Amino acid sequence: MANSGESLCEAAREGDVEKAISLIDSGADVTYFDKEGLTPLMHAANHGHSQVIKALLDAGAPWNALSPSNVSAGDFAMENGHQAAFDLLLNTGIQAELILGTIARKENAKGKSDSDYLADRVNFSEDKVMDSKSKAVMMAWEKPLMEAHAKAICSKGGDMLNIGFGMGLVDTAIQQYAPTSHTIVEAHPEVYNRMLHAGWGEKVNVKIIFGRWQDVLSQLGSFDGIFFDTYGEYYEDMREFHQHLPQLLKPGGIYSFFNGLCGGEEIWEGVKHKYWQLDTYYLPVCQCIEDTE
Ligand SMILES: C[S@@+](CC[C@H](N)C(=O)[O-])C[C@H]1O[C@@H](n2cnc3c(N)ncnc32)[C@H](O)[C@@H]1O
């Protein structure tokens, strides 16, 4: 007789939500991996059974578990064109990121930070910057994305602000638009030193501000174009930055941010394999409404 995990996988494959709920209520393991290494959630996602996905998620099924070929439930839904199922899984991932971000920040506030990227060494090579855990802070293949962001924020010219230097890809692209001024905020001491060695401190229109953006806000003026792309932060940090945009952006000013912030270790582990294989990148662009009065 099939065990309850197998039965749950079967109910998930068939989209039988009543059977799935009844099995869950009787104690079936929502974290079960079948002999192919697939969870009930992966089976439901593969077939786009949103109601079963919701029941499994409500019961605590791990949204970021990976199959032996490193495919998550979200990947199964996306690859098979099940948009509603994909959205459910994506929203669960985002909610988890927000909660984990809040917990991490509370722990950091209590001085418990053991993953403080800014205090760790970073390694530079020609095509990437890596943190001390060999996770990529920035990679050269992101250059076309950075060029697109620079084009967007420089479209009206004027004064530019970039938060997070990394490999300087976006800053190099911004320079090509010859902005009136170009302010760069960078918090990592080694990245900052490298900027200086590369001559960024000598460019006539460039002002470098060393420090966390959170700590140097009072030194910033207002800008016609702003780009935000930090590392080791959470969505809530970016949302906090957004609270300051009304002061930082001139009327008509343009803001864009890297659309892939990934601060949490747990989240990264869950999505890293497929994270960069999406064939579409949504370039976020916002404009400050000009005051007509
Ligand atoms: C992903 S990289 C930026 C890549 C950059 N957009 C480029 O085109 O190469 C993120 C950068 O943000 C910096 N950073 C991280 N936290 C920061 C903070 N709170 N304030 C300012 N910079 C920060 C990191 O040291 C790193 O250099």
CSV table of C-alpha atoms and ligand atoms in Angstrom, one decimal:
chain,number,residue,atom,x,y,z
A,1,MET,CA,0.0,0.0,0.0
A,2,ALA,CA,1.3,3.4,-0.9
A,3,ASN,CA,2.4,5.5,2.0
A,4,SER,CA,0.7,8.8,2.7
A,5,GLY,CA,3.5,10.8,1.1
A,6,GLU,CA,3.0,8.9,-2.1
A,7,SER,CA,-0.8,9.3,-1.9
A,8,LEU,CA,-0.3,13.1,-1.4
A,9,CYS,CA,2.0,13.2,-4.5
A,10,GLU,CA,-0.7,11.4,-6.5
A,11,ALA,CA,-3.5,13.8,-5.2
A,12,ALA,CA,-1.2,16.7,-6.2
A,13,ARG,CA,-0.6,15.3,-9.7
A,14,GLU,CA,-4.4,14.7,-10.2
A,15,GLY,CA,-5.3,18.1,-8.7
A,16,ASP,CA,-7.6,16.4,-6.2
A,17,VAL,CA,-7.7,19.2,-3.6
A,18,GLU,CA,-10.2,17.4,-1.3
A,19,LYS,CA,-8.1,14.3,-1.1
A,20,ALA,CA,-4.9,16.4,-0.6
A,21,ILE,CA,-6.5,18.3,2.3
A,22,SER,CA,-7.8,15.0,3.9
A,23,LEU,CA,-4.4,13.4,3.6
A,24,ILE,CA,-2.7,16.6,5.1
A,25,ASP,CA,-5.3,16.6,7.9
A,26,SER,CA,-4.5,12.9,8.6
A,27,GLY,CA,-0.8,13.8,9.0
A,28,ALA,CA,0.7,13.2,5.5
A,29,ASP,CA,4.1,14.7,5.2
A,30,VAL,CA,4.0,17.8,3.0
A,31,THR,CA,7.8,17.8,2.8
A,32,TYR,CA,7.9,14.2,1.4
A,33,PHE,CA,10.2,13.5,-1.5
A,34,ASP,CA,9.2,10.6,-3.8
A,35,LYS,CA,11.6,8.2,-5.4
A,36,GLU,CA,12.2,10.7,-8.2
A,37,GLY,CA,13.1,13.3,-5.6
A,38,LEU,CA,9.9,15.3,-6.2
A,39,THR,CA,7.7,16.8,-3.5
A,40,PRO,CA,3.8,17.0,-3.6
A,41,LEU,CA,4.2,20.7,-4.3
A,42,MET,CA,6.4,20.1,-7.4
A,43,HIS,CA,3.8,17.6,-8.7
A,44,ALA,CA,1.0,20.1,-8.2
A,45,ALA,CA,3.1,22.9,-9.8
A,46,ASN,CA,4.0,20.7,-12.7
A,47,HIS,CA,0.4,20.3,-13.6
A,48,GLY,CA,-0.7,23.8,-12.6
A,49,HIS,CA,-3.1,22.7,-9.8
A,50,SER,CA,-3.3,26.0,-7.9
A,51,GLN,CA,-5.8,24.9,-5.3
A,52,VAL,CA,-3.6,22.0,-4.3
A,53,ILE,CA,-0.6,24.3,-4.3
A,54,LYS,CA,-2.4,26.6,-1.9
A,55,ALA,CA,-3.4,23.8,0.4
A,56,LEU,CA,0.1,22.5,0.5
A,57,LEU,CA,1.6,25.9,1.1
A,58,ASP,CA,-0.9,26.6,3.8
A,59,ALA,CA,0.3,23.3,5.4
A,60,GLY,CA,3.9,24.5,5.3
A,61,ALA,CA,5.2,22.7,2.2
A,62,PRO,CA,8.7,24.0,1.4
A,63,TRP,CA,8.3,26.3,-1.6
A,64,ASN,CA,12.0,26.4,-2.2
A,65,ALA,CA,12.8,22.7,-2.1
A,66,LEU,CA,14.8,21.5,-5.1
A,67,SER,CA,14.5,18.3,-7.2
A,68,PRO,CA,17.7,16.3,-8.0
A,69,SER,CA,18.1,18.4,-11.1
A,70,ASN,CA,17.8,21.6,-9.1
A,71,VAL,CA,14.3,22.5,-10.2
A,72,SER,CA,11.9,24.2,-7.7
A,73,ALA,CA,8.1,24.0,-7.7
A,74,GLY,CA,8.1,27.6,-9.1
A,75,ASP,CA,10.4,26.5,-12.0
A,76,PHE,CA,8.0,23.6,-12.8
A,77,ALA,CA,5.0,26.0,-12.9
A,78,MET,CA,6.9,28.5,-15.0
A,79,GLU,CA,8.3,26.0,-17.4
A,80,ASN,CA,4.9,24.6,-18.1
A,81,GLY,CA,3.2,27.9,-18.5
A,82,HIS,CA,1.1,27.7,-15.3
A,83,GLN,CA,1.0,31.4,-14.5
A,84,ALA,CA,-1.5,31.3,-11.6
A,85,ALA,CA,0.5,28.5,-9.9
A,86,PHE,CA,3.7,30.4,-10.5
A,87,ASP,CA,2.3,33.6,-9.0
A,88,LEU,CA,1.2,31.7,-5.9
A,89,LEU,CA,4.7,30.2,-5.4
A,90,LEU,CA,6.4,33.5,-6.2
A,91,ASN,CA,4.3,35.4,-3.7
A,92,THR,CA,5.0,32.8,-1.0
A,93,GLY,CA,8.8,33.3,-1.7
A,94,ILE,CA,8.5,37.1,-1.5
A,95,GLN,CA,6.6,36.8,1.8
A,96,ALA,CA,9.2,34.5,3.2
A,97,GLU,CA,11.9,37.0,2.1
A,98,LEU,CA,10.1,39.8,3.9
A,99,ILE,CA,9.7,37.8,7.1
A,100,LEU,CA,13.3,36.5,7.1
A,101,GLY,CA,14.5,40.0,6.3
A,102,THR,CA,12.7,41.4,9.4
A,103,ILE,CA,14.1,38.6,11.6
A,104,ALA,CA,17.6,39.1,10.3
A,105,ARG,CA,17.5,42.8,10.9
A,106,LYS,CA,16.2,42.4,14.4
A,107,GLU,CA,19.0,39.9,15.1
A,108,ASN,CA,21.5,42.4,13.5
A,109,ALA,CA,20.1,45.1,15.7
A,110,LYS,CA,20.8,42.9,18.7
A,111,GLY,CA,24.4,42.6,17.5
A,112,LYS,CA,24.0,39.0,16.4
A,113,SER,CA,25.1,39.6,12.8
A,114,ASP,CA,27.3,36.8,11.7
A,115,SER,CA,26.8,37.3,8.1
A,116,ASP,CA,27.8,40.9,7.8
A,117,TYR,CA,28.9,41.2,4.2
A,118,LEU,CA,30.4,44.6,4.8
A,119,ALA,CA,32.8,43.4,7.4
A,120,ASP,CA,34.0,40.4,5.2
A,121,ARG,CA,36.6,40.2,2.5
A,122,VAL,CA,35.6,40.4,-1.1
A,123,ASN,CA,37.5,38.9,-4.0
A,124,PHE,CA,37.8,40.6,-7.4
A,125,SER,CA,38.5,38.9,-10.7
A,126,GLU,CA,38.1,40.2,-14.2
A,127,ASP,CA,34.5,39.0,-14.6
A,128,LYS,CA,33.1,39.0,-11.0
A,129,VAL,CA,33.2,40.2,-7.5
A,130,MET,CA,32.6,37.5,-4.9
A,131,ASP,CA,31.9,37.7,-1.2
A,132,SER,CA,33.8,35.6,1.4
A,133,LYS,CA,31.3,32.7,0.9
A,134,SER,CA,32.0,32.7,-2.8
A,135,LYS,CA,28.6,34.1,-3.6
A,136,ALA,CA,28.6,36.6,-6.5
A,137,VAL,CA,28.2,40.2,-5.5
A,138,MET,CA,28.3,41.2,-9.2
A,139,MET,CA,29.1,39.5,-12.5
A,140,ALA,CA,30.3,40.8,-15.8
A,141,TRP,CA,27.4,39.2,-17.7
A,142,GLU,CA,25.1,41.8,-16.0
A,143,LYS,CA,26.7,44.5,-18.1
A,144,PRO,CA,23.8,44.8,-20.7
A,145,LEU,CA,21.3,45.1,-17.8
A,146,MET,CA,23.4,47.8,-16.2
A,147,GLU,CA,23.7,49.7,-19.5
A,148,ALA,CA,19.9,49.6,-19.9
A,149,HIS,CA,19.4,50.9,-16.4
A,150,ALA,CA,22.0,53.7,-17.1
A,151,LYS,CA,20.2,54.6,-20.3
A,152,ALA,CA,16.9,54.9,-18.4
A,153,ILE,CA,18.1,57.1,-15.6
A,154,CYS,CA,20.3,59.3,-17.8
A,155,SER,CA,17.6,60.0,-20.4
A,156,LYS,CA,17.0,63.5,-19.2
A,157,GLY,CA,20.7,64.2,-18.3
A,158,GLY,CA,21.7,66.2,-15.2
A,159,ASP,CA,22.8,65.0,-11.8
A,160,MET,CA,23.0,61.2,-11.3
A,161,LEU,CA,23.2,59.1,-8.1
A,162,ASN,CA,24.2,55.4,-8.0
A,163,ILE,CA,24.0,53.4,-4.8
A,164,GLY,CA,26.4,50.4,-4.9
A,165,PHE,CA,29.5,50.4,-7.1
A,166,GLY,CA,30.2,46.7,-7.4
A,167,MET,CA,32.1,46.3,-10.6
A,168,GLY,CA,31.3,49.8,-11.7
A,169,LEU,CA,29.3,48.6,-14.7
A,170,VAL,CA,26.4,50.9,-14.3
A,171,ASP,CA,28.8,53.8,-13.4
A,172,THR,CA,30.9,53.2,-16.5
A,173,ALA,CA,27.7,53.3,-18.5
A,174,ILE,CA,26.4,56.5,-16.7
A,175,GLN,CA,29.7,58.2,-17.5
A,176,GLN,CA,29.1,57.7,-21.2
A,177,TYR,CA,26.1,60.0,-20.9
A,178,ALA,CA,28.4,62.8,-19.6
A,179,PRO,CA,26.1,63.7,-16.6
A,180,THR,CA,26.5,67.1,-15.0
A,181,SER,CA,27.4,65.3,-11.8
A,182,HIS,CA,27.7,61.7,-10.8
A,183,THR,CA,27.5,60.7,-7.1
A,184,ILE,CA,28.4,57.1,-6.1
A,185,VAL,CA,27.7,55.7,-2.7
A,186,GLU,CA,29.7,52.6,-1.8
A,187,ALA,CA,29.9,50.9,1.7
A,188,HIS,CA,32.4,48.2,1.3
A,189,PRO,CA,36.0,49.3,2.2
A,190,GLU,CA,37.6,47.0,-0.4
A,191,VAL,CA,35.3,48.0,-3.2
A,192,TYR,CA,35.8,51.6,-2.2
A,193,ASN,CA,39.6,51.2,-2.4
A,194,ARG,CA,39.4,49.5,-5.7
A,195,MET,CA,37.3,52.4,-7.0
A,196,LEU,CA,40.0,54.8,-6.0
A,197,HIS,CA,42.8,52.7,-7.6
A,198,ALA,CA,40.8,52.6,-10.8
A,199,GLY,CA,40.8,56.4,-10.8
A,200,TRP,CA,37.1,57.0,-10.1
A,201,GLY,CA,38.1,59.6,-7.5
A,202,GLU,CA,39.8,61.8,-10.1
A,203,LYS,CA,36.9,62.1,-12.6
A,204,VAL,CA,35.8,65.7,-12.7
A,205,ASN,CA,32.1,65.1,-12.5
A,206,VAL,CA,32.3,62.2,-10.0
A,207,LYS,CA,31.8,62.4,-6.2
A,208,ILE,CA,32.3,59.3,-4.2
A,209,ILE,CA,30.7,58.9,-0.8
A,210,PHE,CA,32.0,56.1,1.3
A,211,GLY,CA,29.5,54.6,3.7
A,212,ARG,CA,26.2,52.8,3.9
A,213,TRP,CA,23.5,54.7,2.1
A,214,GLN,CA,21.5,54.6,5.3
A,215,ASP,CA,24.3,56.5,7.0
A,216,VAL,CA,25.1,59.1,4.4
A,217,LEU,CA,21.6,60.3,3.3
A,218,SER,CA,22.2,63.7,4.8
A,219,GLN,CA,25.2,64.2,2.5
A,220,LEU,CA,23.1,63.6,-0.7
A,221,GLY,CA,21.4,66.3,-2.6
A,222,SER,CA,18.7,65.8,-5.2
A,223,PHE,CA,19.1,64.1,-8.5
A,224,ASP,CA,17.7,63.8,-12.0
A,225,GLY,CA,18.5,60.1,-12.1
A,226,ILE,CA,19.0,57.5,-9.4
A,227,PHE,CA,20.0,53.8,-9.5
A,228,PHE,CA,19.9,51.5,-6.6
A,229,ASP,CA,21.7,48.1,-6.5
A,230,THR,CA,23.2,47.0,-3.2
A,231,TYR,CA,24.3,43.5,-2.0
A,232,GLY,CA,23.6,41.7,1.3
A,233,GLU,CA,20.4,43.7,1.9
A,234,TYR,CA,16.8,42.8,2.0
A,235,TYR,CA,13.7,44.0,0.1
A,236,GLU,CA,12.8,45.9,3.2
A,237,ASP,CA,16.0,47.9,3.0
A,238,MET,CA,15.2,48.8,-0.6
A,239,ARG,CA,11.7,49.8,0.4
A,240,GLU,CA,13.2,51.9,3.1
A,241,PHE,CA,15.3,53.6,0.5
A,242,HIS,CA,12.2,54.2,-1.6
A,243,GLN,CA,10.8,56.2,1.3
A,244,HIS,CA,13.5,58.8,0.7
A,245,LEU,CA,13.0,59.1,-3.1
A,246,PRO,CA,10.6,62.1,-2.8
A,247,GLN,CA,13.5,64.1,-1.2
A,248,LEU,CA,16.2,62.6,-3.4
A,249,LEU,CA,14.5,62.9,-6.8
A,250,LYS,CA,14.1,66.2,-8.5
A,251,PRO,CA,10.7,66.8,-10.2
A,252,GLY,CA,10.7,64.7,-13.3
A,253,GLY,CA,13.7,62.7,-12.0
A,254,ILE,CA,14.0,59.1,-13.0
A,255,TYR,CA,14.6,56.2,-10.6
A,256,SER,CA,15.5,52.6,-11.4
A,257,PHE,CA,16.7,49.6,-9.3
A,258,PHE,CA,18.2,46.3,-10.0
A,259,ASN,CA,15.3,43.9,-10.2
A,260,GLY,CA,16.8,40.9,-8.4
A,261,LEU,CA,17.8,41.8,-4.9
A,262,CYS,CA,18.5,38.6,-3.0
A,263,GLY,CA,19.5,39.2,0.5
A,264,GLY,CA,18.6,36.1,2.4
A,265,GLU,CA,20.8,33.0,2.6
A,266,GLU,CA,17.8,30.7,2.7
A,267,ILE,CA,16.2,32.4,-0.2
A,268,TRP,CA,19.4,32.3,-2.2
A,269,GLU,CA,19.8,28.6,-1.6
A,270,GLY,CA,16.3,28.1,-2.9
A,271,VAL,CA,16.5,30.0,-6.1
A,272,LYS,CA,20.1,30.3,-7.1
A,273,HIS,CA,20.1,27.5,-9.7
A,274,LYS,CA,17.4,29.0,-11.8
A,275,TYR,CA,17.6,32.6,-10.7
A,276,TRP,CA,19.5,33.8,-13.7
A,277,GLN,CA,18.1,31.6,-16.3
A,278,LEU,CA,14.9,33.6,-16.7
A,279,ASP,CA,14.6,34.8,-20.3
A,280,THR,CA,13.0,38.0,-19.4
A,281,TYR,CA,14.3,40.8,-17.2
A,282,TYR,CA,11.8,43.5,-16.2
A,283,LEU,CA,13.6,46.8,-16.0
A,284,PRO,CA,11.9,49.0,-13.4
A,285,VAL,CA,11.7,52.7,-14.2
A,286,CYS,CA,9.8,55.3,-12.2
A,287,GLN,CA,9.5,59.0,-12.7
A,288,CYS,CA,8.9,61.7,-10.1
A,289,ILE,CA,5.8,63.6,-11.1
A,290,GLU,CA,6.5,67.2,-12.0
A,291,ASP,CA,4.7,69.7,-9.9
A,292,THR,CA,2.7,71.8,-12.3
A,293,GLU,CA,1.7,74.5,-9.8
B,1,LIG,C1,25.5,44.2,-6.8
B,1,LIG,S1,26.8,45.4,-6.4
B,1,LIG,C2,26.5,46.7,-7.5
B,1,LIG,C3,26.8,46.5,-8.9
B,1,LIG,C4,26.8,47.7,-9.7
B,1,LIG,N1,25.4,48.1,-10.0
B,1,LIG,C5,27.6,47.5,-11.0
B,1,LIG,O1,27.1,47.9,-12.1
B,1,LIG,O2,28.6,46.9,-11.0
B,1,LIG,C6,26.3,46.0,-4.9
B,1,LIG,C7,27.3,47.0,-4.2
B,1,LIG,O3,26.6,47.6,-3.2
B,1,LIG,C8,27.5,47.8,-2.1
B,1,LIG,N2,26.7,47.9,-0.9
B,1,LIG,C9,26.1,47.0,-0.1
B,1,LIG,N3,25.4,47.5,0.9
B,1,LIG,C10,25.5,48.8,0.7
B,1,LIG,C11,24.9,49.9,1.4
B,1,LIG,N4,24.1,49.7,2.5
B,1,LIG,N5,25.2,51.2,1.0
B,1,LIG,C12,26.0,51.4,-0.1
B,1,LIG,N6,26.6,50.4,-0.8
B,1,LIG,C13,26.3,49.1,-0.4
B,1,LIG,C14,28.3,46.5,-2.2
B,1,LIG,O4,29.6,46.7,-1.5
B,1,LIG,C15,28.5,46.3,-3.7
B,1,LIG,O5,29.6,47.0,-4.1
